[in-house]
Tab-separated table of C-alpha atoms and ligand atoms in Angstrom:
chain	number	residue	atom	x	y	z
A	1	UNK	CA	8.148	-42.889	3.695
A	2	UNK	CA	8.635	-43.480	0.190
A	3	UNK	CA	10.903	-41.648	-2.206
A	4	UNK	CA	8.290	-40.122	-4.305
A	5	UNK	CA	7.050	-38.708	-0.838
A	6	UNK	CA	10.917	-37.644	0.154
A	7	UNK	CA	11.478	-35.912	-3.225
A	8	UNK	CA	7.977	-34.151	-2.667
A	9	UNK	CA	8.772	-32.972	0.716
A	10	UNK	CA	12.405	-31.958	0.130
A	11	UNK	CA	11.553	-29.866	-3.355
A	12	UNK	CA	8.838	-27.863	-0.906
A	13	UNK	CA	11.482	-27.079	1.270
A	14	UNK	CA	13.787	-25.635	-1.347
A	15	UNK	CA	11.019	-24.080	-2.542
A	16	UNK	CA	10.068	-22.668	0.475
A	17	UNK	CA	13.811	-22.177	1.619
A	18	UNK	CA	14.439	-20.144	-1.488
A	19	UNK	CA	11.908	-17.882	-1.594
A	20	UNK	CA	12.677	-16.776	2.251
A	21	UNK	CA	16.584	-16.478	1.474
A	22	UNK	CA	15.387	-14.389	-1.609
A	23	UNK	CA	12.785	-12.238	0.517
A	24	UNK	CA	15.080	-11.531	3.446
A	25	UNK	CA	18.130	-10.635	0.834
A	26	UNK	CA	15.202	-7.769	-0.807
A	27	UNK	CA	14.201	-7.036	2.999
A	28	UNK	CA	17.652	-5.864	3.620
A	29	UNK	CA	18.403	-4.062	0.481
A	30	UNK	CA	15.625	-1.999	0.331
A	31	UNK	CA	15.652	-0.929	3.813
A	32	UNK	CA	19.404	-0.311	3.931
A	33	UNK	CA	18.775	2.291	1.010
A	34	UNK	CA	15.737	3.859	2.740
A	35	UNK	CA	17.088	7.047	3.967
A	36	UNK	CA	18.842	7.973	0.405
A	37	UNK	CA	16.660	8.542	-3.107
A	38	UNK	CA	18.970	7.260	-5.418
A	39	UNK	CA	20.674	9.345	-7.618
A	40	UNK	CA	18.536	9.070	-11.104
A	41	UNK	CA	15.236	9.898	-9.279
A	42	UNK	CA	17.113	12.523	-6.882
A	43	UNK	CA	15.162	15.463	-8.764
A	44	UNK	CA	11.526	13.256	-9.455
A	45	UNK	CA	11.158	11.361	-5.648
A	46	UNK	CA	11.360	13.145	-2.793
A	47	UNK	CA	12.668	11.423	0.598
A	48	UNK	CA	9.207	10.571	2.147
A	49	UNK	CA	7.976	8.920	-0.907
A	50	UNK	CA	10.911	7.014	-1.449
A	51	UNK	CA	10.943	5.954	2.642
A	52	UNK	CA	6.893	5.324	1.880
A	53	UNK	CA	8.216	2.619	-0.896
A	54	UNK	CA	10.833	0.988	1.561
A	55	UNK	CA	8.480	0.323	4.521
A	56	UNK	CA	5.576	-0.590	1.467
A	57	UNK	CA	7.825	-3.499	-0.055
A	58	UNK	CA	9.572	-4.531	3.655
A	59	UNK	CA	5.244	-4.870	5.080
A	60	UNK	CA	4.636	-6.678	2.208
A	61	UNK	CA	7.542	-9.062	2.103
A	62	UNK	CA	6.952	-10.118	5.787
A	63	UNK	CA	3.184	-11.215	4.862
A	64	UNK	CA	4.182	-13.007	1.953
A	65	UNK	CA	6.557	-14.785	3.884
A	66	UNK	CA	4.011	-15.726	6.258
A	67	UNK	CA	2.260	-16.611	3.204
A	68	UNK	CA	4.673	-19.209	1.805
A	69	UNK	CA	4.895	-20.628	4.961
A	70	UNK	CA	1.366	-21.415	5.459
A	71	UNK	CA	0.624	-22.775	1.573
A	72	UNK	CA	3.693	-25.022	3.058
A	73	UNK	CA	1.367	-26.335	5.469
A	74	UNK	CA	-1.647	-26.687	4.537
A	75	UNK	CA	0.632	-28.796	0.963
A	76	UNK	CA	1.581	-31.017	3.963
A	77	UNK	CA	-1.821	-31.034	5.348
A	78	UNK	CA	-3.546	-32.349	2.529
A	79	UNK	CA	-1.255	-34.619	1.055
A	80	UNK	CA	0.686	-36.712	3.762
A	81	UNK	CA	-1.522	-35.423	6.399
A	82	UNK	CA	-4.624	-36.943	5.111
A	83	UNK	CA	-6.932	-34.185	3.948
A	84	UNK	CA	-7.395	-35.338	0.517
A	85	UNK	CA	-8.138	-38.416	2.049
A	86	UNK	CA	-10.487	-37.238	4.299
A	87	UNK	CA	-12.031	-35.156	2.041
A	88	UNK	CA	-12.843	-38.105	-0.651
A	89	UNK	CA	-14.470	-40.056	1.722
A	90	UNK	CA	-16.929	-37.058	2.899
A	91	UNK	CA	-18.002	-36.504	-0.799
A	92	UNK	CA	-17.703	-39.814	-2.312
A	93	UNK	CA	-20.222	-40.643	0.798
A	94	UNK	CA	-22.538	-38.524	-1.223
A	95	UNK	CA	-22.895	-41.458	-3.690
A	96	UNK	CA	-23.322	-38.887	-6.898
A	97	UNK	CA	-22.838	-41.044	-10.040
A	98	UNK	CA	-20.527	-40.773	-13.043
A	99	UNK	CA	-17.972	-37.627	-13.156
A	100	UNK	CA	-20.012	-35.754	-10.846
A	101	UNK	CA	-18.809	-37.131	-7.269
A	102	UNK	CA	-15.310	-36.307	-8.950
A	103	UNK	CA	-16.406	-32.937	-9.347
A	104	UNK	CA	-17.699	-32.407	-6.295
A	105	UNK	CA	-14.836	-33.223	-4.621
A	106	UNK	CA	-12.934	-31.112	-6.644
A	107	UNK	CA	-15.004	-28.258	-6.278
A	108	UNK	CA	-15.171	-29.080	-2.386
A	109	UNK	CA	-11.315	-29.066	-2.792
A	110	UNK	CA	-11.002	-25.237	-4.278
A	111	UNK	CA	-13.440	-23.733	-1.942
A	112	UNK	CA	-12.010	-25.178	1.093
A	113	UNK	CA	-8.062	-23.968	-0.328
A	114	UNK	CA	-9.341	-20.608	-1.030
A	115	UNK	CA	-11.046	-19.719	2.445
A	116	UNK	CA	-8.097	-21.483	4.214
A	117	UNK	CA	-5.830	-18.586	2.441
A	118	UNK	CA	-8.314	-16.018	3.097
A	119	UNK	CA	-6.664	-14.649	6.425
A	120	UNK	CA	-3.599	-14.084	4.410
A	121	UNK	CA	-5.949	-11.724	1.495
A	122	UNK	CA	-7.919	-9.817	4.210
A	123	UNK	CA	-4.530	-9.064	6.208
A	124	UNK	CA	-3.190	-7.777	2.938
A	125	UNK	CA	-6.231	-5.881	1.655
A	126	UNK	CA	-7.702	-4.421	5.350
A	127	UNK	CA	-4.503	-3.770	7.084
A	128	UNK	CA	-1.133	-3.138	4.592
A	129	UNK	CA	-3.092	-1.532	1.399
A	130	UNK	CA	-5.158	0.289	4.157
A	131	UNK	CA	-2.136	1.907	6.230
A	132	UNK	CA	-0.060	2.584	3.124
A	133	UNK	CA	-3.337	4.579	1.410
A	134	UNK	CA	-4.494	2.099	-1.173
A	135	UNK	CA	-7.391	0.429	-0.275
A	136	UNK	CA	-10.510	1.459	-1.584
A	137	UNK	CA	-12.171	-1.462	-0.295
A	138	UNK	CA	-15.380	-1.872	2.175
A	139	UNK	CA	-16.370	-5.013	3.977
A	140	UNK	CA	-19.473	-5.250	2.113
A	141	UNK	CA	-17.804	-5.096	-1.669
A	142	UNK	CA	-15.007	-7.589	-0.359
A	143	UNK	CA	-17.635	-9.980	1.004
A	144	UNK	CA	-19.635	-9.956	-2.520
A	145	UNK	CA	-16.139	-10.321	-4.528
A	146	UNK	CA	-15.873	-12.974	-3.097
A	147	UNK	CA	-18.943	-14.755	-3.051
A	148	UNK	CA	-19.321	-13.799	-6.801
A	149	UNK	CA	-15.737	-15.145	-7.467
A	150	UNK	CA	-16.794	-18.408	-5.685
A	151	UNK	CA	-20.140	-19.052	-7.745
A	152	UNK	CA	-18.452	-17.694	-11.104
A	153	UNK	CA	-15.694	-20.913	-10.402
A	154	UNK	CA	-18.374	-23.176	-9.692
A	155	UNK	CA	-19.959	-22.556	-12.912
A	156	UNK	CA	-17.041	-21.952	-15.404
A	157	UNK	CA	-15.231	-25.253	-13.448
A	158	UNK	CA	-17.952	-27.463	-13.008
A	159	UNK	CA	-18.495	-28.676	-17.048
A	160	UNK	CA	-14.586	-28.132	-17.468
A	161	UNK	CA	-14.040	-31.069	-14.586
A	162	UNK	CA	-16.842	-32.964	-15.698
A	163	UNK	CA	-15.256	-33.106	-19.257
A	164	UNK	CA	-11.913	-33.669	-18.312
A	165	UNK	CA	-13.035	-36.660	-15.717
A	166	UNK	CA	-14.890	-38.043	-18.621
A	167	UNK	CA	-12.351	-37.820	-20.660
A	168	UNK	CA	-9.541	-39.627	-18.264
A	169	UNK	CA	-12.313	-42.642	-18.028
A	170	UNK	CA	-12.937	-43.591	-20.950
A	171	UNK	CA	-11.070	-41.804	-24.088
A	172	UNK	CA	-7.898	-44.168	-23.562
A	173	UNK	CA	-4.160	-43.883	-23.069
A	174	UNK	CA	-4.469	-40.596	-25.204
A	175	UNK	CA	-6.516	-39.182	-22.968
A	176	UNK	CA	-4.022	-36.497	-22.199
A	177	UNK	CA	-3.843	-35.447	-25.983
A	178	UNK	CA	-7.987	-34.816	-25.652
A	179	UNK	CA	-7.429	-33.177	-22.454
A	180	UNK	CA	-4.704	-30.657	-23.643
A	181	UNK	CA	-6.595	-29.630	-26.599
A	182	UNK	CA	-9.961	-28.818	-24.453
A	183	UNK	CA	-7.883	-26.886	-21.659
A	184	UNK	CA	-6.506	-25.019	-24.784
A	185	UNK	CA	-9.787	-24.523	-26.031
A	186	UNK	CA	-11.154	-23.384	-22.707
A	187	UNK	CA	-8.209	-20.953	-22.306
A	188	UNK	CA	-9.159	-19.260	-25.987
A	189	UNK	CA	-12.825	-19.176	-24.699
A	190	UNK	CA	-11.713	-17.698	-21.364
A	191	UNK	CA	-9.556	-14.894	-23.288
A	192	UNK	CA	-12.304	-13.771	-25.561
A	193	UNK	CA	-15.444	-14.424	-22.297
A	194	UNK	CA	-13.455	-12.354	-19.812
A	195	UNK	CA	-13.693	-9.132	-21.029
A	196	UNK	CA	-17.190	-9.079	-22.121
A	197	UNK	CA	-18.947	-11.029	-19.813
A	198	UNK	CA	-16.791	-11.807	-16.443
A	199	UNK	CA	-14.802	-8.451	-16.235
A	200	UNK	CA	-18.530	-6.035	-16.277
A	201	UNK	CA	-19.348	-8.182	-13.157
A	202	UNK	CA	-16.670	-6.565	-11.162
A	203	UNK	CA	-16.192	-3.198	-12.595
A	204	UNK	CA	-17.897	-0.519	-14.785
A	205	UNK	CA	-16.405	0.035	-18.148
A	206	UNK	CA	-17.298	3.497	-19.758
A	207	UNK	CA	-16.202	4.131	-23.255
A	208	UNK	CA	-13.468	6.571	-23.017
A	209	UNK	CA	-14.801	10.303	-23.137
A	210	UNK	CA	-14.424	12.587	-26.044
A	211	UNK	CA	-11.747	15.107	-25.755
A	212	UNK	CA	-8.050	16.076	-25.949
A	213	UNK	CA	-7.031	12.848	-24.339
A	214	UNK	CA	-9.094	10.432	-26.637
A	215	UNK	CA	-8.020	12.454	-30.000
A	216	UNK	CA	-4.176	12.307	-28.615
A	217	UNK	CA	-4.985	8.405	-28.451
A	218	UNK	CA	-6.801	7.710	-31.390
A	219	UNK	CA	-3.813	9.666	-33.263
A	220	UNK	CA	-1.411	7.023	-31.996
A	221	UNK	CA	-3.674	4.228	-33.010
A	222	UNK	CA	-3.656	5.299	-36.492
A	223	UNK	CA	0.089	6.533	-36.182
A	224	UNK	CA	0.949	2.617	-35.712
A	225	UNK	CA	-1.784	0.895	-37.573
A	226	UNK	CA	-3.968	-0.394	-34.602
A	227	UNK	CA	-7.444	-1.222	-34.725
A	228	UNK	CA	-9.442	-1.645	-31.409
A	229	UNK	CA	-12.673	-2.590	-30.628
A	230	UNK	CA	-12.770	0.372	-28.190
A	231	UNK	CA	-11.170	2.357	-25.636
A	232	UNK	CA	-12.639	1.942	-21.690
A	233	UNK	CA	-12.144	3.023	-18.677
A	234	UNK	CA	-12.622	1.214	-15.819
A	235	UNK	CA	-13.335	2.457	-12.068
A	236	UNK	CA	-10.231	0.807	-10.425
A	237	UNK	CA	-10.839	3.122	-7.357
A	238	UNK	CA	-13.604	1.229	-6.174
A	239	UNK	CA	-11.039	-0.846	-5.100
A	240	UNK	CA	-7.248	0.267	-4.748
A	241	UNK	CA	-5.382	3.367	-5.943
A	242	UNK	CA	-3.159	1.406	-7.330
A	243	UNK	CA	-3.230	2.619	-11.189
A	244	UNK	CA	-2.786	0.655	-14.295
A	245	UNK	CA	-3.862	0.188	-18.255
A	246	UNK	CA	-3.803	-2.941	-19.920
A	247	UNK	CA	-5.329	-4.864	-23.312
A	248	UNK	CA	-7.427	-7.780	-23.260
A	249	UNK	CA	-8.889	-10.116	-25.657
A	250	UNK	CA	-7.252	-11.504	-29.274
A	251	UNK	CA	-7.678	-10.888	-33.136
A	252	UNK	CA	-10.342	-8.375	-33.352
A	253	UNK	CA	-12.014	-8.259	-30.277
A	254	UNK	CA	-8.776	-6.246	-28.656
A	255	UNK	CA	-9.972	-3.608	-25.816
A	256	UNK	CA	-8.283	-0.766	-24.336
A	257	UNK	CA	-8.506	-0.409	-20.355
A	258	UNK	CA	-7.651	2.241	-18.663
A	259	UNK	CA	-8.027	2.460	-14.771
A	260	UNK	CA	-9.584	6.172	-13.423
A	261	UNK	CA	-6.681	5.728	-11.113
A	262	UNK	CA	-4.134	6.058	-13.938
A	263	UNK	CA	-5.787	9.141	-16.014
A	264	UNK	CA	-5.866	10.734	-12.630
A	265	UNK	CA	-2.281	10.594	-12.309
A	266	UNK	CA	-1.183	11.121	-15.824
A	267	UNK	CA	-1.512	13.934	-18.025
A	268	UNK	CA	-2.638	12.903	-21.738
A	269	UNK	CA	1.034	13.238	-22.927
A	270	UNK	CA	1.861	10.426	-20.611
A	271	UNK	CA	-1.486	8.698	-21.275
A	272	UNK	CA	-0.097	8.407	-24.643
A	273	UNK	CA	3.356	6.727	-24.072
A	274	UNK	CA	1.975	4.445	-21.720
A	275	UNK	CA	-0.736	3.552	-24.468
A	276	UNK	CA	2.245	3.252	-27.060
A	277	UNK	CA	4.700	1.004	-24.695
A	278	UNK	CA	1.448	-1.311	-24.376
A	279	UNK	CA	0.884	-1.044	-28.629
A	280	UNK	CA	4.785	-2.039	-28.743
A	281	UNK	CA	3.554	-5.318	-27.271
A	282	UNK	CA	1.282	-6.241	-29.703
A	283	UNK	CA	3.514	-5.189	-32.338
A	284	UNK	CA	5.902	-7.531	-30.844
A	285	UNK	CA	3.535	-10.275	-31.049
A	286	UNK	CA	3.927	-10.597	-26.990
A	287	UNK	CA	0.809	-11.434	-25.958
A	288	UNK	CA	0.756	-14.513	-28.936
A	289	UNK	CA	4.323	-15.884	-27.948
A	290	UNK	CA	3.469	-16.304	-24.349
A	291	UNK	CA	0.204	-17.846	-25.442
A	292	UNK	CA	2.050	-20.506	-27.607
A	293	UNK	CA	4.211	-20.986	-24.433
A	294	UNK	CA	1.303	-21.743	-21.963
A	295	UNK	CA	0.172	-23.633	-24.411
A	296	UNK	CA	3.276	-25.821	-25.185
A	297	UNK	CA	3.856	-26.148	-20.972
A	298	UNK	CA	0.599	-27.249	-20.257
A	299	UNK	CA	0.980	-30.175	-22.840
A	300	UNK	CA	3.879	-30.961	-21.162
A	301	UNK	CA	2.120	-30.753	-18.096
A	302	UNK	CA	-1.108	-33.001	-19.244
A	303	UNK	CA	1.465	-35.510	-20.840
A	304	UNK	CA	3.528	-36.086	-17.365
A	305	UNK	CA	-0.168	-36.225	-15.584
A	306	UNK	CA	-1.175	-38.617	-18.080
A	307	UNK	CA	1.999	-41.152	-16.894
A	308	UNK	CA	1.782	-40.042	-13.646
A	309	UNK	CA	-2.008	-40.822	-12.787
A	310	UNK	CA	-1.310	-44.421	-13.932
A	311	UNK	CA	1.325	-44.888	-11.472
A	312	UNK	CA	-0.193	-46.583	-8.241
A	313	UNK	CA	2.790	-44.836	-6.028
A	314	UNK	CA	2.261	-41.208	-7.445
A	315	UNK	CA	-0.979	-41.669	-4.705
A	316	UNK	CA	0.003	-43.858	-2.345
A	317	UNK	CA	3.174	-41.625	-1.595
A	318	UNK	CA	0.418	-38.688	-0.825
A	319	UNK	CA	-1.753	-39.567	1.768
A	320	UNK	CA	-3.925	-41.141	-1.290
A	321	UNK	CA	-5.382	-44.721	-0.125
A	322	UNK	CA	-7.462	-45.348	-3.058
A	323	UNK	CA	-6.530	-43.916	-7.065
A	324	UNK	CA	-9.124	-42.045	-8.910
A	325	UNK	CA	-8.958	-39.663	-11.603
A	326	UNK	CA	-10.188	-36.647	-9.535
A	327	UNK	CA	-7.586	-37.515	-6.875
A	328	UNK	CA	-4.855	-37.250	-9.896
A	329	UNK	CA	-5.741	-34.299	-11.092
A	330	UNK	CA	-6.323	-32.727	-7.574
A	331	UNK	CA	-3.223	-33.952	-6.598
A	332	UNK	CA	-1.489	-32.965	-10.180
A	333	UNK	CA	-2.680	-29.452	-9.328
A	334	UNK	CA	-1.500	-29.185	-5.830
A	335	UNK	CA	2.229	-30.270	-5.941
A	336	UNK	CA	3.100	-29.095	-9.272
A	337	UNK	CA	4.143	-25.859	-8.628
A	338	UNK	CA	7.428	-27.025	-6.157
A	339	UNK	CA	8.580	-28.131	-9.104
A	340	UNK	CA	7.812	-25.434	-11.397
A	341	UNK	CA	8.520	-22.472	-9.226
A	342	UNK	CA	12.292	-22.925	-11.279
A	343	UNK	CA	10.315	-21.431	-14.408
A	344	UNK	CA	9.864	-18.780	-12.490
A	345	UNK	CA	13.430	-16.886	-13.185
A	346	UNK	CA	13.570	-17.804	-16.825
A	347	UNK	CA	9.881	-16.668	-17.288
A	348	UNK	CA	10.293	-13.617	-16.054
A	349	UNK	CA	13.651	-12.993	-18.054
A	350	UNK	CA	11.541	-13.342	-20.958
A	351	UNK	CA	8.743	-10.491	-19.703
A	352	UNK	CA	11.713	-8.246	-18.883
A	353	UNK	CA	13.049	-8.632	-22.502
A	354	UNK	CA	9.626	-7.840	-23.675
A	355	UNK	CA	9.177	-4.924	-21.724
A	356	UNK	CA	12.406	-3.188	-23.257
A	357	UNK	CA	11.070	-3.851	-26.236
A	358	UNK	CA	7.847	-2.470	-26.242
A	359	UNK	CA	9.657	0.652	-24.376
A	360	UNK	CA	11.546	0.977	-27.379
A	361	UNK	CA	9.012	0.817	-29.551
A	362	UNK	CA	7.149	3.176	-27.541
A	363	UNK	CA	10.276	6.074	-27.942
A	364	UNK	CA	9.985	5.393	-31.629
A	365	UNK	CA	5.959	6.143	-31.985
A	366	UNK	CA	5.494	8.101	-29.146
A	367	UNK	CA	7.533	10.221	-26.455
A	368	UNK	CA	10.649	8.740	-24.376
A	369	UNK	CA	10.906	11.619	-21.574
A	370	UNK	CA	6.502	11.402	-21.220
A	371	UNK	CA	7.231	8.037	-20.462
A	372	UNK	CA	10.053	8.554	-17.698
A	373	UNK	CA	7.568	11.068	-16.069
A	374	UNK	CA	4.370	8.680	-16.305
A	375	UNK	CA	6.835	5.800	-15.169
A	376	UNK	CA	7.839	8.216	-12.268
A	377	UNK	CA	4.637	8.697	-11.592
A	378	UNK	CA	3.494	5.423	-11.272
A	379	UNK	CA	6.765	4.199	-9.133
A	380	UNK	CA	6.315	6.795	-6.677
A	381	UNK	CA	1.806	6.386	-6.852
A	382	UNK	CA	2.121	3.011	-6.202
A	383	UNK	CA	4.993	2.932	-3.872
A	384	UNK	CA	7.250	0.845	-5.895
A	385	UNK	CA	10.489	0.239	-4.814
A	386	UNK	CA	13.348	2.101	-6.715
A	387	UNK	CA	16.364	-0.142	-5.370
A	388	UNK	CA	15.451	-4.031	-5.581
A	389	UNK	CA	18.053	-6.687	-4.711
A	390	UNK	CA	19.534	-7.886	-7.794
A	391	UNK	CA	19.040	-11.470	-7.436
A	392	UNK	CA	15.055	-11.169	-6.041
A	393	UNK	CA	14.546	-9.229	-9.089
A	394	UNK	CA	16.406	-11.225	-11.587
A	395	UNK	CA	13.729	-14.456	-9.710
A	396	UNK	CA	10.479	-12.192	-9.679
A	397	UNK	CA	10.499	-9.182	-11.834
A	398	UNK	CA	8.698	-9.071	-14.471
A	399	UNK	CA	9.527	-5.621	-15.019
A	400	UNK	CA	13.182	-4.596	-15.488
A	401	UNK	CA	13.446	-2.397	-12.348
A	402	UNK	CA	13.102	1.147	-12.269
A	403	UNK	CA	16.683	2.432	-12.539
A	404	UNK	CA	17.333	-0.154	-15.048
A	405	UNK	CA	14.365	0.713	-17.639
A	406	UNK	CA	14.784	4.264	-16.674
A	407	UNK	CA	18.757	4.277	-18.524
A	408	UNK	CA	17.207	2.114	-20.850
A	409	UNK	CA	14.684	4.445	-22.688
A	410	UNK	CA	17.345	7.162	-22.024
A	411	UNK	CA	19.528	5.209	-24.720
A	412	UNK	CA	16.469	4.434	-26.484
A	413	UNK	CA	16.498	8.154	-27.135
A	414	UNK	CA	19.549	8.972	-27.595
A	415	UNK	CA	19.994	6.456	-30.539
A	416	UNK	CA	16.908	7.848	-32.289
A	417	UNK	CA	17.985	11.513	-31.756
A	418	UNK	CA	14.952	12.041	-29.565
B	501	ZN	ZN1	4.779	-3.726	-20.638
């Protein structure tokens, strides 16, 4: 074993080892506080909802564990168990010229990950989101998902790997620079293509209708200066119960999405200061900072894989016989995140200091105590717990947690006199 294979292995095990310590440490927390509602929500929660939340997180902790345990394996599998190996020989013994037998095995590569993780997704979907209420889901609409998912990556991928191959054969020592700017370019595309054309494929969008809720709204828009190139909502129910409302796209093109499953549960005071916590965002200039720092990681990303693929050990120390520029990047893709998975914490630090700002911006244009009750709402709709461990939330929040944003706005208020 070499040490580039030994410092592989051993920062998958910490990986691994520290999300179980932090998963068994929430485990314990939340089910040690299941039979009280804590204090702040004592009046908003009652004790079945709250015990709902408790058994919701601990069912869903166990399968993730399971989870982490099998990406372990299969990381193994691939790398210094061969697959990769195997795998290159089966498609380069399709004798495809140029870029394209790197593509193929790429593309061979995804598909093969993604039904290998499968079992995990229908566990999760057919048999947790099922018992706790949430899933919307049939066979039938799962089974198209995902056969619609897998021929929307072939096509989107396929001229992105092409490009990128070409690009690591014959644009130079550089080619990293070239590379980074056409991911970033792809990305852009990606933002502005998703809503418009990949999004309608899943979902219907219907402009929002006319009436007290949509004049509330458009109110607020004008309130803080916010132009939109419309307000939707989307049927979320034909798939979980789960509620939400988010913005896509950038510059002009900016859209409004609400889920059914959200105006169900709010009423259109609450509609409102959920609509003005996710203005605060923009205001913020949220959405554009963590652009600029996806950007600036990935070019530190393309810039190590540009060293790294030239470095005869980076594949031999993988199960990797023979170098190629599909087996870098493959390879590139797969162990990457045991060493990134230490972003996580200080990533989501940065979300959770954007969130109290938007929440604050959202008591100044809007209403603090609609908030609260939409935020109660949507804790005890989606069976959110309301007493994380400290330290699994400081690694994988990237919400402050509920008591925490809850005494938050109350300040919030209280400074502005609300
Ligand atoms: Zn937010």
């Amino acid at each position: 074993m070499t040490s580039w294979t030994t410092t592989v292995l051993l920062f998958a095990l910490i990986a691994t080892a520290s999300h179980l310590y932090l998963s068994y440490r929430q485990r314990r927390h939340v089910l040690s506080r299941r039979n009280a509602v804590p204090t702040t929500f004592a009046d908003s929660i009652n004790l079945p909802a709250h015990q709902k939340a408790a058994d919701y997180t601990a069912s869903r902790l166990q399968l993730d564990n399971i989870s982490q345990l099998w990406g372990l394996a299969l990381l193994l599998l691939w790398t210094v168990g061969g697959g990769l190996q195997w795998l290159d020989g089966i498609t380069s013994s399709a004798g495809l010229p140029g870029q394209a037998g790197g593509v193929l095995f790429m593309l061979a590569f995804f598909m093969i990950s993604h039904l290998l993780e499968l079992p995990v997704d229908v566990y999760r979907t057919f048999s947790i989101e099922a018992r706790f209420g949430f899933n919307q889901m049939t066979g039938q609409l799962y089974l198209g998902d995902m056969v619609k998912q897998l021929l929307l990556m072939a096509l989107i991928a396929s001229p992105l790997l092409w490009a990128l191959l070409a690009l690591m054969q014959s644009a130079g020592t550089l080619w990293w620079l070239y590379g980074w700017m056409l991911w970033s370019g792809f990305m852009l595309l990606m933002i502005w293509a998703y809503p418009t054309f990949i999004a309608p494929l899943f979902n219907r969008f219907e402009p929002l209708e006319e009436g007290p809720v949509k004049s509330r709204i458009e109110a607020l828009l004008r309130r803080c200066g916010f132009h939109s190139n419309g307000l939707y909502v989307m049927d979320g129910s034909r798939r979980s119960r789960h509620g939400n409302a988010y913005f896509t796209g950038l510059g002009k093109a900016k859209r409004i999405v609400f889920f059914d499953t959200l105006l169900k549960q709010l009423d259109g005071e609450e509609t409102e200061a959920v609509l003005a916590h996710e203005l605060g965002h923009f205001h913020h200039g949220h959405v554009k900072k963590q652009l600029m720092i996806t950007l600036v990681l990935s070019l530190a990303g393309f810039a190590l894989l540009g060293w790294l693929a030239t470095q005869p050990w980076f594949y031999s120390g993988l199960g990797i016989s023979e170098p190629s520029n599909h087996a870098a990047l493959t390879l590139f893709l797969l162990i990457m995140p045991v060493f990134t998975f230490v972003l996580t914490p200080v990533m989501n630090l940065f979300s959770r200091r954007n969130e109290f700002e938007a929440d604050a911006y959202a008591v100044a244009n809007s209403n603090g105590r609609a908030l609260i009750s939409s935020l109660v709402k949507m804790y005890e709709d989606n069976a959110s717990t309301l007493t994380p461990d400290p330290l699994y939330s400081a690694w994988h929040d990237s919400h402050p947690p509920a008591p925490i944003r809850i005494t938050h706005l109350q300040q919030c208020m209280e400074k502005s006199g609300k």
